[in-house]
Tab-separated table of C-alpha atoms in Angstrom:
chain	number	residue	atom	x	y	z
X	1	MET	CA	-57.830	3.714	-228.664
X	2	GLY	CA	-54.831	5.572	-229.984
X	3	LYS	CA	-53.023	8.562	-228.594
X	4	THR	CA	-54.746	11.893	-229.254
X	5	THR	CA	-53.411	15.426	-229.284
X	6	GLY	CA	-54.944	18.759	-230.173
X	7	PRO	CA	-57.805	20.835	-228.755
X	8	VAL	CA	-59.689	17.977	-227.143
X	9	PHE	CA	-56.590	17.030	-225.138
X	10	ALA	CA	-56.150	20.552	-223.790
X	11	ALA	CA	-59.827	20.871	-222.967
X	12	THR	CA	-59.981	17.526	-221.220
X	13	MET	CA	-56.926	18.303	-219.144
X	14	GLY	CA	-58.403	21.672	-218.212
X	15	LEU	CA	-61.636	19.984	-217.194
X	16	THR	CA	-59.717	17.515	-215.047
X	17	ILE	CA	-57.791	20.281	-213.301
X	18	ALA	CA	-60.979	22.268	-212.688
X	19	ALA	CA	-62.637	19.207	-211.224
X	20	ALA	CA	-59.919	18.961	-208.606
X	21	GLY	CA	-61.118	22.234	-207.087
X	22	ALA	CA	-64.812	21.449	-207.317
X	23	ALA	CA	-67.093	20.184	-204.593
X	24	ARG	CA	-66.889	16.428	-204.629
X	25	THR	CA	-70.286	14.839	-205.180
X	26	ALA	CA	-69.377	11.547	-206.862
X	27	GLU	CA	-70.035	12.500	-210.455
X	28	ARG	CA	-71.647	9.572	-212.220
X	29	PHE	CA	-69.823	9.908	-215.557
X	30	PRO	CA	-66.037	9.848	-215.088
X	31	THR	CA	-64.256	12.431	-217.214
X	32	LEU	CA	-63.225	10.902	-220.526
X	33	THR	CA	-59.584	11.397	-221.440
X	34	PRO	CA	-58.696	11.571	-225.130
X	35	ASP	CA	-57.279	8.033	-225.096
X	36	GLN	CA	-60.568	6.728	-223.723
X	37	MET	CA	-62.682	8.334	-226.448
X	38	THR	CA	-63.934	6.532	-229.513
X	39	PRO	CA	-63.300	8.209	-232.874
X	40	ALA	CA	-66.909	9.449	-232.864
X	41	GLN	CA	-66.491	10.928	-229.388
X	42	ARG	CA	-63.215	12.612	-230.313
X	43	LYS	CA	-64.784	14.147	-233.414
X	44	VAL	CA	-67.601	15.702	-231.379
X	45	ALA	CA	-65.263	16.790	-228.589
X	46	ASP	CA	-62.975	18.537	-231.073
X	47	ALA	CA	-65.961	20.283	-232.661
X	48	ILE	CA	-67.111	21.588	-229.281
X	49	VAL	CA	-63.650	22.793	-228.285
X	50	ALA	CA	-63.123	24.457	-231.661
X	51	GLY	CA	-66.395	26.371	-231.266
X	52	PRO	CA	-67.179	29.369	-229.080
X	53	ARG	CA	-67.371	27.335	-225.833
X	54	LYS	CA	-63.661	26.354	-225.989
X	55	GLY	CA	-64.167	23.537	-223.462
X	56	LEU	CA	-66.053	20.407	-222.441
X	57	GLY	CA	-67.587	21.536	-219.162
X	58	GLY	CA	-71.197	21.221	-218.102
X	59	PRO	CA	-73.242	18.453	-219.733
X	60	PHE	CA	-70.823	17.582	-222.525
X	61	ASN	CA	-68.815	14.919	-220.728
X	62	ALA	CA	-72.059	13.040	-220.079
X	63	TRP	CA	-73.455	13.660	-223.560
X	64	LEU	CA	-70.320	12.243	-225.168
X	65	ARG	CA	-71.599	8.801	-224.125
X	66	SER	CA	-74.033	9.279	-227.012
X	67	PRO	CA	-71.812	11.095	-229.522
X	68	GLU	CA	-74.299	11.484	-232.362
X	69	LEU	CA	-76.842	13.007	-229.986
X	70	ALA	CA	-74.123	15.115	-228.360
X	71	ASP	CA	-73.194	16.606	-231.721
X	72	LYS	CA	-76.759	17.610	-232.528
X	73	LEU	CA	-77.368	19.006	-229.052
X	74	GLN	CA	-74.169	21.045	-229.005
X	75	GLN	CA	-75.130	22.600	-232.330
X	76	VAL	CA	-78.573	23.536	-230.995
X	77	GLY	CA	-76.993	24.932	-227.845
X	78	GLU	CA	-74.468	26.976	-229.819
X	79	GLN	CA	-77.266	28.518	-231.866
X	80	LEU	CA	-79.390	29.358	-228.830
X	81	ARG	CA	-76.598	30.702	-226.676
X	82	PHE	CA	-74.432	32.565	-229.165
X	83	HIS	CA	-76.698	33.389	-232.122
X	84	SER	CA	-80.158	33.860	-230.628
X	85	SER	CA	-82.363	36.794	-231.557
X	86	VAL	CA	-82.994	37.242	-227.813
X	87	PRO	CA	-80.631	39.927	-226.412
X	88	PRO	CA	-77.764	38.490	-224.319
X	89	LYS	CA	-78.997	39.933	-221.012
X	90	LEU	CA	-82.441	38.386	-221.454
X	91	ASN	CA	-80.974	35.146	-222.787
X	92	GLU	CA	-78.763	34.758	-219.721
X	93	PHE	CA	-81.622	35.771	-217.406
X	94	ALA	CA	-83.780	32.999	-218.872
X	95	ILE	CA	-80.948	30.522	-218.316
X	96	LEU	CA	-80.656	31.584	-214.664
X	97	ILE	CA	-84.418	31.168	-214.240
X	98	THR	CA	-84.062	27.640	-215.586
X	99	ALA	CA	-81.122	26.905	-213.306
X	100	ARG	CA	-83.124	28.005	-210.276
X	101	ALA	CA	-86.173	25.994	-211.373
X	102	TRP	CA	-84.022	22.849	-211.516
X	103	ASP	CA	-81.719	23.721	-208.584
X	104	ALA	CA	-78.858	23.267	-211.060
X	105	ASP	CA	-75.797	24.600	-209.228
X	106	TYR	CA	-73.335	24.109	-212.076
X	107	GLU	CA	-75.588	25.916	-214.542
X	108	TRP	CA	-76.060	28.834	-212.146
X	109	SER	CA	-72.331	29.023	-211.423
X	110	ALA	CA	-71.487	29.053	-215.136
X	111	HIS	CA	-74.085	31.592	-216.247
X	112	TYR	CA	-74.288	34.011	-213.322
X	113	PRO	CA	-71.056	35.808	-214.378
X	114	LEU	CA	-72.300	35.926	-217.979
X	115	ALA	CA	-75.592	37.456	-216.862
X	116	MET	CA	-73.747	40.098	-214.841
X	117	LYS	CA	-71.488	40.892	-217.807
X	118	ALA	CA	-74.562	41.214	-220.036
X	119	GLY	CA	-76.092	43.814	-217.710
X	120	LEU	CA	-78.441	41.967	-215.354
X	121	GLU	CA	-78.595	43.683	-211.967
X	122	PRO	CA	-77.156	41.623	-209.077
X	123	SER	CA	-80.272	42.324	-206.990
X	124	VAL	CA	-82.440	40.675	-209.645
X	125	ALA	CA	-80.255	37.581	-209.611
X	126	ALA	CA	-80.174	37.561	-205.806
X	127	ASP	CA	-83.966	37.561	-205.544
X	128	LEU	CA	-84.153	34.833	-208.172
X	129	ALA	CA	-81.560	32.721	-206.362
X	130	SER	CA	-83.597	32.953	-203.162
X	131	GLY	CA	-86.722	31.750	-204.925
X	132	ARG	CA	-88.433	35.154	-204.962
X	133	ARG	CA	-89.946	37.065	-207.840
X	134	PRO	CA	-87.311	39.762	-208.469
X	135	LYS	CA	-88.469	43.197	-207.368
X	136	ALA	CA	-86.278	45.423	-209.506
X	137	MET	CA	-86.881	43.936	-212.953
X	138	LEU	CA	-87.022	46.207	-215.972
X	139	PRO	CA	-90.030	45.818	-218.324
X	140	ASP	CA	-88.148	43.572	-220.764
X	141	GLU	CA	-86.906	41.382	-217.907
X	142	THR	CA	-90.429	41.170	-216.472
X	143	ALA	CA	-91.778	40.025	-219.829
X	144	VAL	CA	-89.189	37.246	-220.060
X	145	TYR	CA	-89.575	36.201	-216.422
X	146	ASP	CA	-93.368	35.990	-216.658
X	147	PHE	CA	-93.236	34.101	-219.955
X	148	VAL	CA	-90.790	31.375	-218.986
X	149	THR	CA	-92.076	30.891	-215.438
X	150	GLU	CA	-95.704	30.719	-216.550
X	151	LEU	CA	-94.882	28.301	-219.346
X	152	ARG	CA	-92.933	26.062	-216.995
X	153	ARG	CA	-95.517	26.242	-214.204
X	154	THR	CA	-98.779	25.935	-216.168
X	155	HIS	CA	-97.515	24.372	-219.421
X	156	ARG	CA	-99.266	27.205	-221.245
X	157	VAL	CA	-98.833	30.950	-221.819
X	158	SER	CA	-101.761	33.314	-221.333
X	159	ASP	CA	-102.619	35.962	-223.942
X	160	PRO	CA	-101.428	38.919	-221.801
X	161	THR	CA	-98.129	37.192	-220.989
X	162	TYR	CA	-97.623	36.249	-224.626
X	163	ALA	CA	-98.390	39.771	-225.827
X	164	ALA	CA	-95.915	41.325	-223.395
X	165	ALA	CA	-93.136	38.967	-224.493
X	166	LYS	CA	-93.920	39.442	-228.180
X	167	LYS	CA	-93.709	43.212	-227.761
X	168	VAL	CA	-90.165	42.809	-226.453
X	169	LEU	CA	-88.915	39.909	-228.571
X	170	GLY	CA	-91.064	39.591	-231.689
X	171	ASP	CA	-92.090	36.295	-233.266
X	172	GLN	CA	-88.563	34.939	-233.719
X	173	GLY	CA	-87.649	35.888	-230.172
X	174	ILE	CA	-90.644	34.016	-228.787
X	175	VAL	CA	-89.571	30.862	-230.634
X	176	ASP	CA	-85.942	31.307	-229.582
X	177	LEU	CA	-86.949	31.841	-225.933
X	178	VAL	CA	-89.098	28.714	-225.868
X	179	ALA	CA	-86.273	26.704	-227.427
X	180	LEU	CA	-83.727	28.161	-224.994
X	181	SER	CA	-85.886	27.207	-222.011
X	182	GLY	CA	-86.350	23.671	-223.296
X	183	TYR	CA	-82.669	23.246	-224.120
X	184	TYR	CA	-81.554	24.395	-220.676
X	185	ASP	CA	-84.180	22.204	-219.060
X	186	LEU	CA	-82.341	19.347	-220.772
X	187	VAL	CA	-78.962	20.722	-219.700
X	188	SER	CA	-80.181	20.982	-216.099
X	189	MET	CA	-81.626	17.470	-216.173
X	190	THR	CA	-78.303	16.158	-217.457
X	191	LEU	CA	-76.249	18.052	-214.876
X	192	ASN	CA	-78.431	16.884	-212.007
X	193	THR	CA	-78.562	13.278	-213.219
X	194	ALA	CA	-74.798	13.208	-213.760
X	195	GLN	CA	-74.207	15.018	-210.439
X	196	VAL	CA	-71.868	17.531	-212.057
X	197	ALA	CA	-70.422	19.631	-209.237
X	198	ALA	CA	-70.174	23.394	-209.357
X	199	PRO	CA	-66.820	24.954	-208.426
X	200	GLU	CA	-66.597	25.674	-204.718
X	201	ASP	CA	-65.329	29.214	-205.324
X	202	GLY	CA	-68.055	30.152	-207.814
X	203	PRO	CA	-71.515	31.672	-207.284
X	204	ARG	CA	-73.826	29.108	-205.716
X	205	LEU	CA	-77.554	28.685	-205.338
X	206	PRO	CA	-79.077	28.528	-201.852
X	207	PRO	CA	-80.399	25.047	-201.016
X	208	PRO	CA	-83.930	24.434	-202.373
X	209	SER	CA	-85.383	24.396	-198.847
X	210	ARG	CA	-84.379	28.038	-198.410
X	211	GLY	CA	-86.258	29.215	-201.459
X	212	ALA	CA	-89.886	30.263	-201.645
X	213	LYS	CA	-92.346	28.656	-204.032
X	214	ARG	CA	-91.461	29.428	-207.620
């Protein structure tokens, strides 16, 4: 493969540098450098870097092994994360709930600061991280928490839980929230399968054994 310059080079180098400071857990997909990428992989990598994420962290290094799938997934993820009808605070809260459900350290580390910036109270995140139902949730947060946890736990949503979420989010928000939960389930599955390490100096989840039943 030929020499490559441009955004994918900068992003890949940044990912490599970041990995040097991360907890070492023998990641299963070595980081692809630009010269190792196929033309299809480079095209997708450049599209990701040119978008609002500006980098190839998280699941993208693994997904690049299937570039056509990676392209479709990154487009879905961009829509759900940056253009969802669900307000940013609730969107990020739902992502943290998913990260805790899957014990996905990288996902928690990446989205905890975003949730704080969006207005989620640290005490809510702390209870969630410890495997407890958060005590200080606002009504809109309660509606989202009950919806996504019930759906994940029972594979269904009861009428009262659905009605509470619909009151907060509307029809489009319900669809967007379901899609967000499913997408970040996939992200978490990828991160855990690939053994993507979270930065040592970032926010971390307690070990699963320390959490209560969720």
